[in-house]
């Protein structure tokens, strides 16, 4: 966890160093971010060989803003949307992840329409997928057992073109969903894993 594009002292120098090495070593960069401050670092991110930002939202504006506000209580949805537009126009790739749970899955068709109306899905450097929010004990009140949530998503997806802007992006939720929908059976068990212990590097804020 942690936000790599915080607006704090020293962050520009750290990101500049990373982007410089990316260009020198011909190594693409990828960040997972809330997208709120990405406009502050566009000039740096463009210096990398390639740059991809995975930006997470929690649904259409009214749902997202009810869950993700700034520390001063400001809405964040439309600033993030503007930053996605900016990134796409600057050839920075965007992977949009939508966290789905028991309380927001019905909003997927509305968000699907928003994405299509924005024209994002026609951009070669844009993709979107949804990810299941796991509940750990009682820490997250919106979580639901995955089998119940997937059943609800199947019902939503049966509406023509309701969520067709979302693709399978290596997400276990989407993969399970596709197996259930296409083959009418449950997939083989799969243990959770973190990609950090396989092919990724992790950088601390000090570089």
mmCIF file of N, CA and C in Angstrom, residues 50-182:
data_model
loop_
_atom_site.group_PDB
_atom_site.id
_atom_site.type_symbol
_atom_site.label_atom_id
_atom_site.label_comp_id
_atom_site.label_asym_id
_atom_site.label_seq_id
_atom_site.Cartn_x
_atom_site.Cartn_y
_atom_site.Cartn_z
ATOM 1 N N UNK A 50 8.102 4.030 -21.106
ATOM 2 C CA UNK A 50 6.656 3.883 -21.185
ATOM 3 C C UNK A 50 6.140 4.024 -19.770
ATOM 4 N N UNK A 51 4.936 4.518 -19.622
ATOM 5 C CA UNK A 51 4.388 4.669 -18.272
ATOM 6 C C UNK A 51 2.923 4.263 -18.269
ATOM 7 N N UNK A 52 2.582 3.439 -17.297
ATOM 8 C CA UNK A 52 1.206 3.016 -17.100
ATOM 9 C C UNK A 52 0.769 3.352 -15.680
ATOM 10 N N UNK A 53 -0.376 3.968 -15.545
ATOM 11 C CA UNK A 53 -0.955 4.245 -14.236
ATOM 12 C C UNK A 53 -2.206 3.400 -14.060
ATOM 13 N N UNK A 54 -2.221 2.605 -12.993
ATOM 14 C CA UNK A 54 -3.475 1.952 -12.627
ATOM 15 C C UNK A 54 -4.171 2.855 -11.625
ATOM 16 N N UNK A 55 -5.343 3.320 -11.996
ATOM 17 C CA UNK A 55 -6.104 4.249 -11.159
ATOM 18 C C UNK A 55 -7.379 3.560 -10.701
ATOM 19 N N UNK A 56 -7.666 3.659 -9.434
ATOM 20 C CA UNK A 56 -8.803 2.970 -8.848
ATOM 21 C C UNK A 56 -9.928 3.944 -8.525
ATOM 22 N N UNK A 57 -11.124 3.601 -8.951
ATOM 23 C CA UNK A 57 -12.312 4.335 -8.529
ATOM 24 C C UNK A 57 -13.326 3.344 -7.979
ATOM 25 N N UNK A 58 -14.318 3.855 -7.289
ATOM 26 C CA UNK A 58 -15.276 2.986 -6.614
ATOM 27 C C UNK A 58 -16.679 3.064 -7.200
ATOM 28 N N UNK A 59 -16.777 3.556 -8.437
ATOM 29 C CA UNK A 59 -18.083 3.652 -9.068
ATOM 30 C C UNK A 59 -18.303 5.030 -9.659
ATOM 31 N N UNK A 60 -19.539 5.333 -10.079
ATOM 32 C CA UNK A 60 -19.863 6.670 -10.583
ATOM 33 C C UNK A 60 -19.617 7.728 -9.507
ATOM 34 N N UNK A 61 -19.733 8.983 -9.889
ATOM 35 C CA UNK A 61 -19.320 10.088 -9.010
ATOM 36 C C UNK A 61 -19.960 10.046 -7.628
ATOM 37 N N UNK A 62 -21.274 9.813 -7.566
ATOM 38 C CA UNK A 62 -21.945 9.878 -6.261
ATOM 39 C C UNK A 62 -21.468 8.783 -5.318
ATOM 40 N N UNK A 63 -21.173 7.607 -5.861
ATOM 41 C CA UNK A 63 -20.683 6.519 -5.015
ATOM 42 C C UNK A 63 -19.211 6.738 -4.667
ATOM 43 N N UNK A 64 -18.409 7.039 -5.681
ATOM 44 C CA UNK A 64 -16.983 7.263 -5.442
ATOM 45 C C UNK A 64 -16.772 8.374 -4.420
ATOM 46 N N UNK A 65 -17.452 9.499 -4.588
ATOM 47 C CA UNK A 65 -17.245 10.635 -3.690
ATOM 48 C C UNK A 65 -17.743 10.374 -2.271
ATOM 49 N N UNK A 66 -18.665 9.457 -2.124
ATOM 50 C CA UNK A 66 -19.133 9.115 -0.776
ATOM 51 C C UNK A 66 -18.103 8.289 -0.017
ATOM 52 N N UNK A 67 -17.138 7.703 -0.760
ATOM 53 C CA UNK A 67 -16.141 6.837 -0.136
ATOM 54 C C UNK A 67 -14.737 7.429 -0.166
ATOM 55 N N UNK A 68 -14.442 8.233 -1.182
ATOM 56 C CA UNK A 68 -13.076 8.729 -1.363
ATOM 57 C C UNK A 68 -13.075 10.248 -1.456
ATOM 58 N N UNK A 69 -12.826 10.870 -0.325
ATOM 59 C CA UNK A 69 -12.700 12.318 -0.261
ATOM 60 C C UNK A 69 -11.294 12.682 0.192
ATOM 61 N N UNK A 70 -10.936 13.939 -0.024
ATOM 62 C CA UNK A 70 -9.650 14.404 0.481
ATOM 63 C C UNK A 70 -9.740 14.564 1.992
ATOM 64 N N UNK A 71 -8.618 14.830 2.615
ATOM 65 C CA UNK A 71 -8.599 14.988 4.068
ATOM 66 C C UNK A 71 -9.428 16.190 4.515
ATOM 67 N N UNK A 72 -9.650 17.122 3.582
ATOM 68 C CA UNK A 72 -10.470 18.300 3.897
ATOM 69 C C UNK A 72 -11.922 18.113 3.473
ATOM 70 N N UNK A 73 -12.268 16.928 2.978
ATOM 71 C CA UNK A 73 -13.644 16.627 2.637
ATOM 72 C C UNK A 73 -14.054 16.938 1.219
ATOM 73 N N UNK A 74 -13.115 17.257 0.349
ATOM 74 C CA UNK A 74 -13.441 17.575 -1.043
ATOM 75 C C UNK A 74 -13.726 16.305 -1.842
ATOM 76 N N UNK A 75 -14.630 16.439 -2.826
ATOM 77 C CA UNK A 75 -14.872 15.342 -3.757
ATOM 78 C C UNK A 75 -13.627 15.111 -4.611
ATOM 79 N N UNK A 76 -13.465 13.884 -5.105
ATOM 80 C CA UNK A 76 -12.274 13.558 -5.895
ATOM 81 C C UNK A 76 -12.581 13.026 -7.287
ATOM 82 N N UNK A 77 -13.812 12.634 -7.542
ATOM 83 C CA UNK A 77 -14.116 11.901 -8.773
ATOM 84 C C UNK A 77 -13.740 12.677 -10.027
ATOM 85 N N UNK A 78 -14.245 13.899 -10.163
ATOM 86 C CA UNK A 78 -14.050 14.609 -11.426
ATOM 87 C C UNK A 78 -12.627 15.129 -11.608
ATOM 88 N N UNK A 79 -11.903 15.336 -10.526
ATOM 89 C CA UNK A 79 -10.488 15.681 -10.671
ATOM 90 C C UNK A 79 -9.718 14.470 -11.198
ATOM 91 N N UNK A 80 -10.050 13.297 -10.702
ATOM 92 C CA UNK A 80 -9.424 12.082 -11.201
ATOM 93 C C UNK A 80 -9.777 11.860 -12.674
ATOM 94 N N UNK A 81 -11.032 12.096 -13.026
ATOM 95 C CA UNK A 81 -11.460 11.962 -14.423
ATOM 96 C C UNK A 81 -10.674 12.916 -15.319
ATOM 97 N N UNK A 82 -10.523 14.171 -14.877
ATOM 98 C CA UNK A 82 -9.745 15.137 -15.665
ATOM 99 C C UNK A 82 -8.303 14.675 -15.826
ATOM 100 N N UNK A 83 -7.753 14.083 -14.775
ATOM 101 C CA UNK A 83 -6.368 13.603 -14.837
ATOM 102 C C UNK A 83 -6.234 12.400 -15.772
ATOM 103 N N UNK A 84 -7.259 11.560 -15.820
ATOM 104 C CA UNK A 84 -7.239 10.449 -16.777
ATOM 105 C C UNK A 84 -7.238 10.998 -18.201
ATOM 106 N N UNK A 85 -8.082 11.989 -18.463
ATOM 107 C CA UNK A 85 -8.099 12.629 -19.785
ATOM 108 C C UNK A 85 -6.720 13.174 -20.136
ATOM 109 N N UNK A 86 -6.086 13.837 -19.167
ATOM 110 C CA UNK A 86 -4.770 14.426 -19.401
ATOM 111 C C UNK A 86 -3.738 13.349 -19.700
ATOM 112 N N UNK A 87 -3.732 12.296 -18.912
ATOM 113 C CA UNK A 87 -2.760 11.217 -19.114
ATOM 114 C C UNK A 87 -2.929 10.576 -20.488
ATOM 115 N N UNK A 88 -4.154 10.286 -20.859
ATOM 116 C CA UNK A 88 -4.401 9.656 -22.155
ATOM 117 C C UNK A 88 -3.935 10.550 -23.298
ATOM 118 N N UNK A 89 -4.129 11.863 -23.143
ATOM 119 C CA UNK A 89 -3.709 12.790 -24.192
ATOM 120 C C UNK A 89 -2.194 12.904 -24.285
ATOM 121 N N UNK A 90 -1.495 12.528 -23.221
ATOM 122 C CA UNK A 90 -0.032 12.600 -23.190
ATOM 123 C C UNK A 90 0.608 11.234 -23.392
ATOM 124 N N UNK A 91 -0.165 10.289 -23.907
ATOM 125 C CA UNK A 91 0.326 8.936 -24.214
ATOM 126 C C UNK A 91 0.784 8.164 -22.985
ATOM 127 N N UNK A 92 0.219 8.492 -21.845
ATOM 128 C CA UNK A 92 0.431 7.697 -20.634
ATOM 129 C C UNK A 92 -0.738 6.716 -20.529
ATOM 130 N N UNK A 93 -0.426 5.440 -20.435
ATOM 131 C CA UNK A 93 -1.469 4.419 -20.429
ATOM 132 C C UNK A 93 -2.217 4.403 -19.099
ATOM 133 N N UNK A 94 -3.504 4.144 -19.181
ATOM 134 C CA UNK A 94 -4.357 4.080 -17.993
ATOM 135 C C UNK A 94 -5.025 2.716 -17.913
ATOM 136 N N UNK A 95 -4.877 2.080 -16.761
ATOM 137 C CA UNK A 95 -5.645 0.881 -16.438
ATOM 138 C C UNK A 95 -6.591 1.276 -15.319
ATOM 139 N N UNK A 96 -7.869 1.292 -15.618
ATOM 140 C CA UNK A 96 -8.862 1.716 -14.634
ATOM 141 C C UNK A 96 -9.400 0.499 -13.908
ATOM 142 N N UNK A 97 -9.198 0.468 -12.617
ATOM 143 C CA UNK A 97 -9.735 -0.610 -11.783
ATOM 144 C C UNK A 97 -10.927 -0.070 -11.002
ATOM 145 N N UNK A 98 -11.991 -0.830 -11.003
ATOM 146 C CA UNK A 98 -13.175 -0.466 -10.232
ATOM 147 C C UNK A 98 -13.370 -1.499 -9.138
ATOM 148 N N UNK A 99 -13.328 -1.054 -7.919
ATOM 149 C CA UNK A 99 -13.550 -1.945 -6.788
ATOM 150 C C UNK A 99 -15.043 -2.199 -6.646
ATOM 151 N N UNK A 100 -15.442 -3.456 -6.731
ATOM 152 C CA UNK A 100 -16.858 -3.772 -6.604
ATOM 153 C C UNK A 100 -17.113 -4.544 -5.320
ATOM 154 N N UNK A 101 -18.260 -4.254 -4.742
ATOM 155 C CA UNK A 101 -18.661 -4.927 -3.509
ATOM 156 C C UNK A 101 -20.176 -5.051 -3.491
ATOM 157 N N UNK A 102 -20.704 -5.437 -2.367
ATOM 158 C CA UNK A 102 -22.128 -5.714 -2.251
ATOM 159 C C UNK A 102 -23.003 -4.481 -2.423
ATOM 160 N N UNK A 103 -22.421 -3.295 -2.246
ATOM 161 C CA UNK A 103 -23.213 -2.071 -2.267
ATOM 162 C C UNK A 103 -23.071 -1.245 -3.542
ATOM 163 N N UNK A 104 -22.123 -1.574 -4.410
ATOM 164 C CA UNK A 104 -21.956 -0.730 -5.597
ATOM 165 C C UNK A 104 -22.010 -1.496 -6.922
ATOM 166 N N UNK A 105 -22.214 -2.811 -6.890
ATOM 167 C CA UNK A 105 -22.157 -3.585 -8.132
ATOM 168 C C UNK A 105 -23.242 -3.168 -9.121
ATOM 169 N N UNK A 106 -24.380 -2.691 -8.619
ATOM 170 C CA UNK A 106 -25.457 -2.276 -9.504
ATOM 171 C C UNK A 106 -25.125 -1.010 -10.283
ATOM 172 N N UNK A 107 -24.063 -0.313 -9.859
ATOM 173 C CA UNK A 107 -23.675 0.928 -10.549
ATOM 174 C C UNK A 107 -22.746 0.662 -11.729
ATOM 175 N N UNK A 108 -22.330 -0.605 -11.937
ATOM 176 C CA UNK A 108 -21.409 -0.911 -13.036
ATOM 177 C C UNK A 108 -21.948 -0.475 -14.407
ATOM 178 N N UNK A 109 -23.227 -0.727 -14.733
ATOM 179 C CA UNK A 109 -23.725 -0.258 -16.036
ATOM 180 C C UNK A 109 -23.640 1.257 -16.201
ATOM 181 N N UNK A 110 -23.896 2.010 -15.122
ATOM 182 C CA UNK A 110 -23.796 3.471 -15.190
ATOM 183 C C UNK A 110 -22.357 3.900 -15.439
ATOM 184 N N UNK A 111 -21.435 3.260 -14.766
ATOM 185 C CA UNK A 111 -20.030 3.594 -14.970
ATOM 186 C C UNK A 111 -19.576 3.156 -16.358
ATOM 187 N N UNK A 112 -20.085 2.019 -16.821
ATOM 188 C CA UNK A 112 -19.793 1.552 -18.172
ATOM 189 C C UNK A 112 -20.210 2.611 -19.202
ATOM 190 N N UNK A 113 -21.399 3.174 -19.030
ATOM 191 C CA UNK A 113 -21.890 4.211 -19.936
ATOM 192 C C UNK A 113 -21.019 5.458 -19.851
ATOM 193 N N UNK A 114 -20.586 5.812 -18.638
ATOM 194 C CA UNK A 114 -19.723 6.978 -18.461
ATOM 195 C C UNK A 114 -18.415 6.799 -19.235
ATOM 196 N N UNK A 115 -17.829 5.620 -19.124
ATOM 197 C CA UNK A 115 -16.573 5.329 -19.830
ATOM 198 C C UNK A 115 -16.764 5.432 -21.335
ATOM 199 N N UNK A 116 -17.859 4.894 -21.830
ATOM 200 C CA UNK A 116 -18.108 4.925 -23.272
ATOM 201 C C UNK A 116 -18.403 6.349 -23.748
ATOM 202 N N UNK A 117 -19.155 7.100 -22.943
ATOM 203 C CA UNK A 117 -19.454 8.482 -23.312
ATOM 204 C C UNK A 117 -18.193 9.345 -23.326
ATOM 205 N N UNK A 118 -17.243 9.029 -22.461
ATOM 206 C CA UNK A 118 -15.970 9.750 -22.444
ATOM 207 C C UNK A 118 -15.102 9.386 -23.648
ATOM 208 N N UNK A 119 -15.395 8.264 -24.266
ATOM 209 C CA UNK A 119 -14.592 7.814 -25.395
ATOM 210 C C UNK A 119 -13.308 7.122 -24.997
ATOM 211 N N UNK A 120 -13.184 6.788 -23.726
ATOM 212 C CA UNK A 120 -11.937 6.182 -23.250
ATOM 213 C C UNK A 120 -11.686 4.819 -23.889
ATOM 214 N N UNK A 121 -12.735 4.036 -24.049
ATOM 215 C CA UNK A 121 -12.527 2.666 -24.526
ATOM 216 C C UNK A 121 -12.021 2.625 -25.966
ATOM 217 N N UNK A 122 -12.108 3.729 -26.676
ATOM 218 C CA UNK A 122 -11.576 3.785 -28.037
ATOM 219 C C UNK A 122 -10.103 4.172 -28.057
ATOM 220 N N UNK A 123 -9.560 4.533 -26.899
ATOM 221 C CA UNK A 123 -8.141 4.903 -26.805
ATOM 222 C C UNK A 123 -7.298 3.632 -26.711
ATOM 223 N N UNK A 124 -6.255 3.559 -27.495
ATOM 224 C CA UNK A 124 -5.399 2.381 -27.474
ATOM 225 C C UNK A 124 -4.623 2.220 -26.191
ATOM 226 N N UNK A 125 -4.530 3.284 -25.400
ATOM 227 C CA UNK A 125 -3.771 3.214 -24.149
ATOM 228 C C UNK A 125 -4.687 3.209 -22.923
ATOM 229 N N UNK A 126 -5.914 2.708 -23.097
ATOM 230 C CA UNK A 126 -6.859 2.627 -21.977
ATOM 231 C C UNK A 126 -7.458 1.233 -21.884
ATOM 232 N N UNK A 127 -7.587 0.746 -20.664
ATOM 233 C CA UNK A 127 -8.331 -0.487 -20.405
ATOM 234 C C UNK A 127 -8.981 -0.363 -19.038
ATOM 235 N N UNK A 128 -10.010 -1.157 -18.807
ATOM 236 C CA UNK A 128 -10.726 -1.100 -17.532
ATOM 237 C C UNK A 128 -11.083 -2.505 -17.084
ATOM 238 N N UNK A 129 -11.052 -2.724 -15.796
ATOM 239 C CA UNK A 129 -11.499 -4.000 -15.245
ATOM 240 C C UNK A 129 -12.060 -3.761 -13.854
ATOM 241 N N UNK A 130 -12.802 -4.718 -13.365
ATOM 242 C CA UNK A 130 -13.317 -4.589 -12.009
ATOM 243 C C UNK A 130 -12.715 -5.671 -11.133
ATOM 244 N N UNK A 131 -12.500 -5.331 -9.880
ATOM 245 C CA UNK A 131 -11.891 -6.248 -8.931
ATOM 246 C C UNK A 131 -12.760 -6.419 -7.699
ATOM 247 N N UNK A 132 -12.813 -7.628 -7.227
ATOM 248 C CA UNK A 132 -13.605 -7.965 -6.049
ATOM 249 C C UNK A 132 -12.926 -7.469 -4.772
ATOM 250 N N UNK A 133 -13.687 -6.802 -3.921
ATOM 251 C CA UNK A 133 -13.156 -6.325 -2.645
ATOM 252 C C UNK A 133 -13.362 -7.410 -1.600
ATOM 253 N N UNK A 134 -12.263 -7.901 -1.082
ATOM 254 C CA UNK A 134 -12.339 -8.961 -0.075
ATOM 255 C C UNK A 134 -12.617 -8.361 1.300
ATOM 256 N N UNK A 135 -13.380 -9.083 2.079
ATOM 257 C CA UNK A 135 -13.646 -8.665 3.449
ATOM 258 C C UNK A 135 -12.779 -9.455 4.409
ATOM 259 N N UNK A 136 -12.117 -8.771 5.307
ATOM 260 C CA UNK A 136 -11.281 -9.429 6.305
ATOM 261 C C UNK A 136 -11.919 -9.201 7.665
ATOM 262 N N UNK A 137 -12.612 -10.227 8.146
ATOM 263 C CA UNK A 137 -13.341 -10.072 9.387
ATOM 264 C C UNK A 137 -14.468 -9.067 9.187
ATOM 265 N N UNK A 138 -14.570 -8.108 10.073
ATOM 266 C CA UNK A 138 -15.621 -7.087 9.973
ATOM 267 C C UNK A 138 -15.024 -5.733 9.611
ATOM 268 N N UNK A 139 -13.828 -5.741 9.019
ATOM 269 C CA UNK A 139 -13.143 -4.477 8.732
ATOM 270 C C UNK A 139 -13.769 -3.727 7.564
ATOM 271 N N UNK A 140 -14.469 -4.419 6.691
ATOM 272 C CA UNK A 140 -15.053 -3.762 5.529
ATOM 273 C C UNK A 140 -16.513 -4.152 5.422
ATOM 274 N N UNK A 141 -17.384 -3.210 5.728
ATOM 275 C CA UNK A 141 -18.810 -3.524 5.844
ATOM 276 C C UNK A 141 -19.478 -3.824 4.510
ATOM 277 N N UNK A 142 -18.872 -3.396 3.388
ATOM 278 C CA UNK A 142 -19.517 -3.565 2.087
ATOM 279 C C UNK A 142 -19.205 -4.906 1.429
ATOM 280 N N UNK A 143 -18.272 -5.660 1.975
ATOM 281 C CA UNK A 143 -17.845 -6.908 1.340
ATOM 282 C C UNK A 143 -18.948 -7.963 1.402
ATOM 283 N N UNK A 144 -18.919 -8.850 0.401
ATOM 284 C CA UNK A 144 -19.859 -9.970 0.363
ATOM 285 C C UNK A 144 -19.093 -11.204 -0.054
ATOM 286 N N UNK A 145 -19.564 -12.402 0.323
ATOM 287 C CA UNK A 145 -18.913 -13.630 -0.153
ATOM 288 C C UNK A 145 -18.821 -13.614 -1.667
ATOM 289 N N UNK A 146 -17.690 -14.040 -2.197
ATOM 290 C CA UNK A 146 -17.445 -13.905 -3.626
ATOM 291 C C UNK A 146 -18.486 -14.620 -4.469
ATOM 292 N N UNK A 147 -18.964 -15.793 -4.009
ATOM 293 C CA UNK A 147 -19.932 -16.522 -4.824
ATOM 294 C C UNK A 147 -21.250 -15.755 -4.936
ATOM 295 N N UNK A 148 -21.625 -15.033 -3.878
ATOM 296 C CA UNK A 148 -22.861 -14.257 -3.926
ATOM 297 C C UNK A 148 -22.689 -13.025 -4.806
ATOM 298 N N UNK A 149 -21.528 -12.376 -4.689
ATOM 299 C CA UNK A 149 -21.276 -11.187 -5.489
ATOM 300 C C UNK A 149 -21.196 -11.527 -6.975
ATOM 301 N N UNK A 150 -20.525 -12.624 -7.308
ATOM 302 C CA UNK A 150 -20.412 -13.024 -8.707
ATOM 303 C C UNK A 150 -21.765 -13.371 -9.303
ATOM 304 N N UNK A 151 -22.632 -13.975 -8.512
ATOM 305 C CA UNK A 151 -23.970 -14.289 -8.991
ATOM 306 C C UNK A 151 -24.713 -13.007 -9.350
ATOM 307 N N UNK A 152 -24.538 -11.966 -8.536
ATOM 308 C CA UNK A 152 -25.185 -10.688 -8.814
ATOM 309 C C UNK A 152 -24.593 -10.030 -10.062
ATOM 310 N N UNK A 153 -23.261 -10.155 -10.226
ATOM 311 C CA UNK A 153 -22.619 -9.559 -11.394
ATOM 312 C C UNK A 153 -23.081 -10.248 -12.674
ATOM 313 N N UNK A 154 -23.267 -11.572 -12.616
ATOM 314 C CA UNK A 154 -23.759 -12.307 -13.777
ATOM 315 C C UNK A 154 -25.131 -11.783 -14.183
ATOM 316 N N UNK A 155 -25.977 -11.531 -13.194
ATOM 317 C CA UNK A 155 -27.306 -10.995 -13.491
ATOM 318 C C UNK A 155 -27.201 -9.633 -14.173
ATOM 319 N N UNK A 156 -26.290 -8.792 -13.686
ATOM 320 C CA UNK A 156 -26.105 -7.463 -14.272
ATOM 321 C C UNK A 156 -25.566 -7.583 -15.691
ATOM 322 N N UNK A 157 -24.611 -8.485 -15.889
ATOM 323 C CA UNK A 157 -23.961 -8.611 -17.198
ATOM 324 C C UNK A 157 -24.884 -9.178 -18.262
ATOM 325 N N UNK A 158 -25.953 -9.834 -17.845
ATOM 326 C CA UNK A 158 -26.891 -10.389 -18.809
ATOM 327 C C UNK A 158 -27.676 -9.296 -19.539
ATOM 328 N N UNK A 159 -27.651 -8.073 -18.972
ATOM 329 C CA UNK A 159 -28.246 -6.948 -19.688
ATOM 330 C C UNK A 159 -27.303 -6.579 -20.834
ATOM 331 N N UNK A 160 -27.789 -6.499 -22.044
ATOM 332 C CA UNK A 160 -26.961 -6.299 -23.231
ATOM 333 C C UNK A 160 -26.083 -5.059 -23.103
ATOM 334 N N UNK A 161 -24.788 -5.256 -23.331
ATOM 335 C CA UNK A 161 -23.798 -4.171 -23.341
ATOM 336 C C UNK A 161 -23.710 -3.417 -22.014
ATOM 337 N N UNK A 162 -24.172 -4.018 -20.919
ATOM 338 C CA UNK A 162 -24.241 -3.278 -19.660
ATOM 339 C C UNK A 162 -22.878 -3.006 -19.051
ATOM 340 N N UNK A 163 -21.930 -3.938 -19.232
ATOM 341 C CA UNK A 163 -20.604 -3.730 -18.647
ATOM 342 C C UNK A 163 -19.510 -4.109 -19.636
ATOM 343 N N UNK A 164 -19.765 -3.884 -20.926
ATOM 344 C CA UNK A 164 -18.818 -4.350 -21.935
ATOM 345 C C UNK A 164 -17.575 -3.480 -22.073
ATOM 346 N N UNK A 165 -17.495 -2.377 -21.351
ATOM 347 C CA UNK A 165 -16.267 -1.570 -21.371
ATOM 348 C C UNK A 165 -15.200 -2.169 -20.471
ATOM 349 N N UNK A 166 -15.601 -3.142 -19.650
ATOM 350 C CA UNK A 166 -14.670 -3.758 -18.716
ATOM 351 C C UNK A 166 -14.146 -5.062 -19.296
ATOM 352 N N UNK A 167 -12.844 -5.247 -19.210
ATOM 353 C CA UNK A 167 -12.225 -6.446 -19.754
ATOM 354 C C UNK A 167 -11.567 -7.245 -18.640
ATOM 355 N N UNK A 168 -11.190 -8.465 -18.977
ATOM 356 C CA UNK A 168 -10.431 -9.292 -18.050
ATOM 357 C C UNK A 168 -8.973 -8.861 -18.104
ATOM 358 N N UNK A 169 -8.460 -8.375 -16.997
ATOM 359 C CA UNK A 169 -7.088 -7.858 -16.964
ATOM 360 C C UNK A 169 -6.276 -8.641 -15.929
ATOM 361 N N UNK A 170 -6.361 -9.959 -16.028
ATOM 362 C CA UNK A 170 -5.642 -10.773 -15.064
ATOM 363 C C UNK A 170 -6.248 -10.733 -13.680
ATOM 364 N N UNK A 171 -7.518 -10.372 -13.626
ATOM 365 C CA UNK A 171 -8.198 -10.254 -12.335
ATOM 366 C C UNK A 171 -8.896 -11.559 -12.006
ATOM 367 N N UNK A 172 -8.641 -12.093 -10.839
ATOM 368 C CA UNK A 172 -9.214 -13.382 -10.491
ATOM 369 C C UNK A 172 -10.735 -13.332 -10.479
ATOM 370 N N UNK A 173 -11.305 -12.189 -10.091
ATOM 371 C CA UNK A 173 -12.752 -12.061 -10.084
ATOM 372 C C UNK A 173 -13.313 -12.226 -11.483
ATOM 373 N N UNK A 174 -12.724 -11.535 -12.453
ATOM 374 C CA UNK A 174 -13.209 -11.596 -13.831
ATOM 375 C C UNK A 174 -13.000 -12.989 -14.402
ATOM 376 N N UNK A 175 -11.859 -13.589 -14.116
ATOM 377 C CA UNK A 175 -11.578 -14.929 -14.629
ATOM 378 C C UNK A 175 -12.574 -15.949 -14.094
ATOM 379 N N UNK A 176 -12.864 -15.871 -12.804
ATOM 380 C CA UNK A 176 -13.845 -16.782 -12.220
ATOM 381 C C UNK A 176 -15.215 -16.545 -12.852
ATOM 382 N N UNK A 177 -15.550 -15.267 -12.989
ATOM 383 C CA UNK A 177 -16.831 -14.909 -13.594
ATOM 384 C C UNK A 177 -16.969 -15.493 -14.998
ATOM 385 N N UNK A 178 -15.917 -15.360 -15.803
ATOM 386 C CA UNK A 178 -15.974 -15.860 -17.176
ATOM 387 C C UNK A 178 -16.119 -17.375 -17.229
ATOM 388 N N UNK A 179 -15.425 -18.068 -16.318
ATOM 389 C CA UNK A 179 -15.539 -19.526 -16.279
ATOM 390 C C UNK A 179 -16.964 -19.940 -15.915
ATOM 391 N N UNK A 180 -17.533 -19.275 -14.918
ATOM 392 C CA UNK A 180 -18.898 -19.601 -14.507
ATOM 393 C C UNK A 180 -19.876 -19.313 -15.637
ATOM 394 N N UNK A 181 -19.712 -18.152 -16.285
ATOM 395 C CA UNK A 181 -20.658 -17.763 -17.334
ATOM 396 C C UNK A 181 -20.543 -18.646 -18.566
ATOM 397 N N UNK A 182 -19.310 -18.932 -18.981
ATOM 398 C CA UNK A 182 -19.106 -19.643 -20.241
ATOM 399 C C UNK A 182 -19.186 -21.160 -20.112
#
